[in-house]
């Protein structure tokens, strides 16, 4: 009962804090919080990308089941922040100048293409569905453990979905950021402290824990861990594809449009990696400790919940609140991005006479529909959840050349972006579905082959056509903004393309 | 891309190679020697993260000095 009361207290606190934000002034406010978010909000908003509710099930499964390999998140998160730093200036300048509210809209403006806008928006939304699935699954088990089994995982998922859908559909980006801040503060201070306490209480501290693992399960302290033998290229692949794709998620990228200044975005890269690395280092060490205990190693995805259940209602309560906080912060960001992608990038491109009020309605209904579609998937999920996450990165990485070449290469054009994105995705997903022997043999993941195809096609198409007419003007925008330190918005709120 | 961004893109590329590429990572992927109480593999990943923090601070400081953060 205590863990349930703690969850209710947390959700009540979140709703109390955001009571004035439940109700937005329009679509722009729903999508971007009217560009008012400052450094703390962007820092925790980005941090929430990696430390999701499913960290304590899917990623814990990786740490408890295999050990060291779970540390792939640390370098990948840093690569993602480098990408963020690189795209920040041009995204901010063009986003402000052309009134962009989503990643798809920015790419549409850069390439002057409705199709680029629609397809990148749709891809971001579709590839995010497995993330929702993982979060719903996690919520189901959280509520089941919190009630000592009185609520089944299925009904736990159902209850969790209702709370999150209500929260996101009513609140928009500002409530997403508020949830992220609350999640981040709780996760870093209480979450890290809780795990350190558990390590000292059950393993006599970090030194004895590592000594036990080194003596009994030394393979868990190096890549790839026990019971499988992928080549080193697999490690390289998951670090690099996740790192390059990590900032391509619309639910992360769109937070740049919510920032109040360029300085805010870049400042957020200073604190984010430190907070994330400290938390995650302790998290994996606890996972390594649980690896030494057969009862947890047998069911690694539920190991954290089962372990904290043994520790008593207060530690379990603190953990389930931590997971609920992470899940709310993540899911609210995903659903917000999905809904704005469907209403802004897909619906408004199909029919550009849709009013802003109608776009907001579509966004809110998209939250409801997507939430329940993912719920159906979560109810039938099979296999380790972590591999769902890794699969989505194999698709999402195709957006990386579209974004980075679009921002930095003048010759990048819409034909290359479309053909490269589609061909790369077909290659990556085709390899995933057909599983040819060389994938496992060489170790490079499907997304690496797709990325090479996508990059090559974009470069070839860039040289086959002359530079597009509008590009000179966009590069002038950057020079002008650097010179005057101001961004002048275009007076016409929608670009014709 | 300006000179500062090019330099730091290269800096982070080198870190990425050291922490993930076959060869450098294979060299670091071992338990001994323990450094700061950590197996070498874990120390290596965290040490690269530390170099990254330093890189971000230096990049930000240079951008601030050059006035590249003041666009509003």
XYZ file of N, CA, C and O in Angstrom, chain A residues 218-309:
368
model
N 33.599 -12.785 -13.985
C 34.484 -11.779 -14.606
C 34.034 -11.357 -16.008
O 34.256 -10.211 -16.407
N 33.361 -12.262 -16.731
C 32.942 -11.911 -18.096
C 31.967 -10.733 -18.102
O 31.875 -9.998 -19.087
N 31.250 -10.555 -16.989
C 30.273 -9.462 -16.934
C 30.940 -8.090 -16.864
O 30.272 -7.069 -17.029
N 32.252 -8.053 -16.589
C 32.948 -6.761 -16.471
C 33.557 -6.302 -17.791
O 34.204 -5.255 -17.854
N 33.405 -7.108 -18.834
C 33.908 -6.704 -20.149
C 32.838 -6.982 -21.201
O 31.862 -7.693 -20.946
N 33.049 -6.412 -22.382
C 32.163 -6.667 -23.512
C 32.456 -8.056 -24.069
O 33.634 -8.428 -24.162
N 31.490 -8.852 -24.505
C 30.049 -8.583 -24.524
C 29.309 -9.172 -23.330
O 28.092 -9.052 -23.282
N 30.000 -9.783 -22.396
C 29.318 -10.445 -21.288
C 29.140 -11.927 -21.584
O 29.656 -12.437 -22.574
N 28.388 -12.577 -20.695
C 28.267 -14.039 -20.798
C 27.233 -14.466 -21.833
O 26.310 -13.730 -22.142
N 27.400 -15.682 -22.335
C 26.380 -16.408 -23.111
C 26.124 -15.875 -24.509
O 25.163 -16.258 -25.141
N 26.930 -14.955 -24.997
C 26.845 -14.580 -26.409
C 28.173 -14.006 -26.830
O 28.993 -13.671 -25.977
N 28.382 -13.894 -28.148
C 29.713 -13.520 -28.589
C 29.698 -12.654 -29.860
O 30.315 -13.007 -30.861
N 29.002 -11.524 -29.810
C 29.023 -10.664 -31.003
C 30.397 -10.008 -31.159
O 31.070 -9.740 -30.164
N 30.835 -9.749 -32.422
C 32.128 -9.081 -32.618
C 32.113 -7.660 -32.047
O 31.048 -7.101 -31.769
N 33.313 -7.073 -31.923
C 33.412 -5.706 -31.381
C 32.610 -4.716 -32.220
O 32.109 -3.711 -31.704
N 32.470 -5.011 -33.532
C 31.722 -4.095 -34.395
C 30.287 -3.891 -33.904
O 29.681 -2.850 -34.172
N 29.753 -4.869 -33.197
C 28.385 -4.694 -32.673
C 28.375 -3.582 -31.623
O 27.459 -2.744 -31.592
N 29.387 -3.566 -30.765
C 29.518 -2.495 -29.759
C 29.638 -1.142 -30.473
O 28.956 -0.177 -30.138
N 30.540 -1.082 -31.480
C 30.716 0.161 -32.237
C 29.380 0.595 -32.832
O 29.016 1.775 -32.770
N 28.661 -0.360 -33.391
C 27.393 -0.044 -34.055
C 26.371 0.529 -33.086
O 25.728 1.537 -33.393
N 26.205 -0.112 -31.932
C 25.149 0.378 -31.034
C 25.533 1.728 -30.433
O 24.678 2.568 -30.194
N 26.843 1.955 -30.216
C 27.264 3.265 -29.702
C 27.034 4.339 -30.771
O 26.408 5.377 -30.513
N 27.503 4.071 -31.987
C 27.473 5.114 -33.024
C 26.059 5.335 -33.572
O 25.617 6.472 -33.710
N 25.339 4.247 -33.887
C 23.988 4.459 -34.437
C 23.072 5.102 -33.397
O 22.311 6.011 -33.719
N 23.169 4.654 -32.159
C 22.326 5.266 -31.121
C 22.746 6.713 -30.903
O 21.904 7.600 -30.721
N 24.058 6.963 -30.931
C 24.551 8.327 -30.703
C 24.127 9.288 -31.793
O 23.653 10.386 -31.503
N 24.275 8.873 -33.054
C 23.917 9.772 -34.160
C 22.402 9.918 -34.285
O 21.893 10.970 -34.673
N 21.673 8.841 -33.988
C 20.212 8.908 -34.108
C 19.572 9.529 -32.869
O 18.447 10.014 -32.938
N 20.303 9.521 -31.760
C 19.708 9.930 -30.483
C 19.102 11.314 -30.495
O 18.079 11.557 -29.850
N 19.728 12.220 -31.257
C 19.158 13.570 -31.268
C 18.177 13.757 -32.415
O 17.634 14.843 -32.614
N 17.934 12.711 -33.194
C 17.008 12.826 -34.316
C 15.562 12.589 -33.896
O 14.642 12.890 -34.635
N 15.376 12.029 -32.708
C 14.010 11.809 -32.243
C 13.280 13.143 -32.170
O 13.793 14.082 -31.566
N 12.078 13.223 -32.756
C 11.359 14.497 -32.681
C 11.086 14.932 -31.249
O 11.033 16.119 -30.951
N 10.953 13.965 -30.339
C 10.663 14.319 -28.940
C 11.879 14.889 -28.244
O 11.769 15.421 -27.134
N 13.047 14.783 -28.847
C 14.224 15.450 -28.292
C 14.486 16.729 -29.085
O 14.646 17.808 -28.513
N 14.478 16.574 -30.394
C 14.815 17.706 -31.268
C 13.862 18.876 -31.042
O 14.285 20.030 -31.000
N 12.572 18.553 -30.889
C 11.580 19.632 -30.766
C 11.802 20.503 -29.543
O 11.311 21.635 -29.482
N 12.559 19.986 -28.568
C 12.799 20.799 -27.370
C 13.652 22.015 -27.708
O 13.640 23.013 -26.986
N 14.401 21.932 -28.819
C 15.177 23.107 -29.232
C 14.254 24.268 -29.585
O 14.610 25.438 -29.396
N 13.075 23.945 -30.123
C 12.139 25.015 -30.502
C 11.475 25.640 -29.278
O 10.840 26.682 -29.380
N 11.571 24.955 -28.139
C 10.970 25.501 -26.917
C 11.938 26.420 -26.171
O 11.524 27.165 -25.288
N 13.242 26.374 -26.532
C 14.247 27.160 -25.795
C 14.065 28.656 -26.034
O 13.658 29.082 -27.114
N 14.409 29.423 -25.011
C 14.245 30.879 -25.141
C 15.428 31.539 -25.843
O 15.338 32.700 -26.234
N 16.555 30.829 -25.984
C 17.704 31.422 -26.676
C 18.683 30.323 -27.084
O 18.620 29.192 -26.577
N 19.606 30.696 -27.959
C 20.665 29.762 -28.363
C 21.575 29.439 -27.177
O 22.021 28.302 -26.997
N 21.820 30.460 -26.351
C 22.679 30.268 -25.180
C 22.104 29.186 -24.264
O 22.827 28.344 -23.730
N 20.793 29.204 -24.100
C 20.114 28.214 -23.265
C 20.392 26.800 -23.771
O 20.709 25.890 -22.995
N 20.282 26.610 -25.088
C 20.482 25.265 -25.659
C 21.906 24.791 -25.386
O 22.136 23.671 -24.926
N 22.879 25.672 -25.665
C 24.273 25.242 -25.518
C 24.661 25.075 -24.047
O 25.456 24.190 -23.716
N 24.102 25.907 -23.191
C 24.380 25.742 -21.750
C 23.904 24.379 -21.257
O 24.515 23.765 -20.387
N 22.816 23.903 -21.819
C 22.252 22.642 -21.331
C 23.165 21.453 -21.634
O 23.043 20.406 -20.999
N 24.096 21.611 -22.589
C 25.024 20.499 -22.860
C 26.122 20.401 -21.810
O 26.894 19.444 -21.810
N 26.230 21.391 -20.931
C 27.293 21.351 -19.926
C 26.939 20.428 -18.762
O 27.763 19.632 -18.307
N 25.700 20.565 -18.274
C 25.317 19.806 -17.085
C 24.778 18.408 -17.430
O 24.973 17.446 -16.677
N 24.111 18.311 -18.583
C 23.445 17.056 -18.947
C 24.373 15.840 -18.907
O 24.026 14.822 -18.282
N 25.556 15.873 -19.546
C 26.369 14.651 -19.546
C 26.892 14.271 -18.168
O 27.040 13.079 -17.862
N 27.159 15.270 -17.314
C 27.689 14.954 -15.978
C 26.604 14.261 -15.147
O 26.831 13.194 -14.555
N 25.404 14.854 -15.128
C 24.306 14.252 -14.353
C 24.009 12.846 -14.865
O 23.854 11.896 -14.093
N 23.940 12.737 -16.189
C 23.600 11.450 -16.791
C 24.642 10.391 -16.517
O 24.312 9.246 -16.183
N 25.916 10.756 -16.625
C 26.987 9.763 -16.443
C 27.048 9.262 -15.003
O 27.200 8.058 -14.761
N 26.917 10.172 -14.042
C 26.976 9.763 -12.626
C 25.830 8.803 -12.316
O 26.027 7.717 -11.747
N 24.613 9.202 -12.716
C 23.448 8.352 -12.442
C 23.624 6.980 -13.080
O 23.433 5.939 -12.439
N 24.019 6.978 -14.355
C 24.058 5.717 -15.096
C 25.203 4.810 -14.622
O 25.067 3.582 -14.637
N 26.310 5.424 -14.197
C 27.420 4.607 -13.685
C 26.971 3.814 -12.462
O 27.247 2.606 -12.344
N 26.250 4.470 -11.556
C 25.760 3.796 -10.351
C 24.702 2.752 -10.727
O 24.679 1.633 -10.195
N 23.854 3.114 -11.671
C 22.776 2.221 -12.124
C 23.343 0.888 -12.646
O 22.883 -0.193 -12.267
N 24.359 0.964 -13.502
C 24.920 -0.275 -14.075
C 25.677 -1.057 -13.001
O 25.643 -2.289 -12.988
N 26.337 -0.341 -12.085
C 27.037 -1.067 -11.015
C 26.053 -1.865 -10.162
O 26.328 -3.017 -9.786
N 24.888 -1.275 -9.876
C 23.873 -2.032 -9.135
C 23.402 -3.230 -9.971
O 23.221 -4.343 -9.446
N 23.241 -3.010 -11.278
C 22.867 -4.112 -12.173
C 23.910 -5.224 -12.139
O 23.570 -6.414 -12.130
N 25.190 -4.849 -12.106
C 26.263 -5.846 -12.028
C 26.167 -6.646 -10.722
O 26.403 -7.855 -10.692
N 25.819 -5.929 -9.650
C 25.636 -6.616 -8.367
C 24.522 -7.651 -8.461
O 24.663 -8.797 -7.993
N 23.419 -7.274 -9.088
C 22.289 -8.199 -9.217
C 22.622 -9.373 -10.141
O 22.033 -10.445 -10.025
N 23.573 -9.142 -11.033
C 24.013 -10.222 -11.936
C 24.576 -11.403 -11.137
O 24.503 -12.556 -11.580
N 25.111 -11.120 -9.951
C 25.720 -12.194 -9.156
C 24.673 -13.027 -8.415
O 25.016 -14.036 -7.800
N 23.422 -12.572 -8.443
C 22.374 -13.293 -7.715
C 21.466 -14.019 -8.703
O 20.752 -13.373 -9.482
N 21.492 -15.351 -8.711
C 20.803 -16.117 -9.774
C 19.321 -15.807 -9.909
O 18.788 -15.786 -11.010
N 18.636 -15.544 -8.777
C 17.187 -15.319 -8.874
C 16.865 -14.057 -9.678
O 15.809 -13.970 -10.305
N 17.782 -13.074 -9.661
C 17.544 -11.847 -10.435
C 18.052 -11.998 -11.868
O 17.470 -11.462 -12.799
N 19.144 -12.728 -11.999
C 19.697 -12.935 -13.343
C 18.725 -13.748 -14.205
O 18.702 -13.610 -15.425
N 17.890 -14.574 -13.562
C 16.946 -15.405 -14.309
C 15.845 -14.559 -14.958
O 15.275 -14.949 -15.966
N 15.526 -13.417 -14.368
C 14.481 -12.549 -14.937
C 14.983 -11.104 -14.896
O 14.522 -10.295 -14.076
N 15.962 -10.780 -15.757
C 16.669 -9.507 -15.593
C 15.800 -8.266 -15.762
O 16.060 -7.247 -15.135
N 14.744 -8.356 -16.584
C 13.920 -7.148 -16.799
C 13.134 -6.740 -15.562
O 12.774 -5.588 -15.399
N 12.840 -7.695 -14.708
C 12.105 -7.363 -13.483
C 13.044 -7.343 -12.273
O 12.584 -7.217 -11.133
N 14.364 -7.462 -12.510
C 15.311 -7.621 -11.402
C 15.283 -6.433 -10.433
O 15.268 -6.624 -9.211
N 15.279 -5.200 -10.966
C 15.289 -4.034 -10.069
C 14.030 -4.007 -9.208
O 14.095 -3.791 -7.996
N 12.878 -4.225 -9.850
C 11.618 -4.190 -9.088
C 11.591 -5.303 -8.040
O 11.205 -5.069 -6.886
N 12.031 -6.496 -8.431
C 12.012 -7.618 -7.490
C 12.989 -7.379 -6.337
O 12.677 -7.656 -5.166
N 14.158 -6.825 -6.646
C 15.181 -6.573 -5.625
C 14.699 -5.526 -4.615
O 14.830 -5.704 -3.395
N 14.119 -4.444 -5.119
C 13.639 -3.393 -4.224
C 12.416 -3.862 -3.431
O 12.174 -3.370 -2.319
N 11.655 -4.803 -3.989
C 10.526 -5.366 -3.233
C 11.047 -6.089 -1.987
O 10.489 -5.960 -0.898
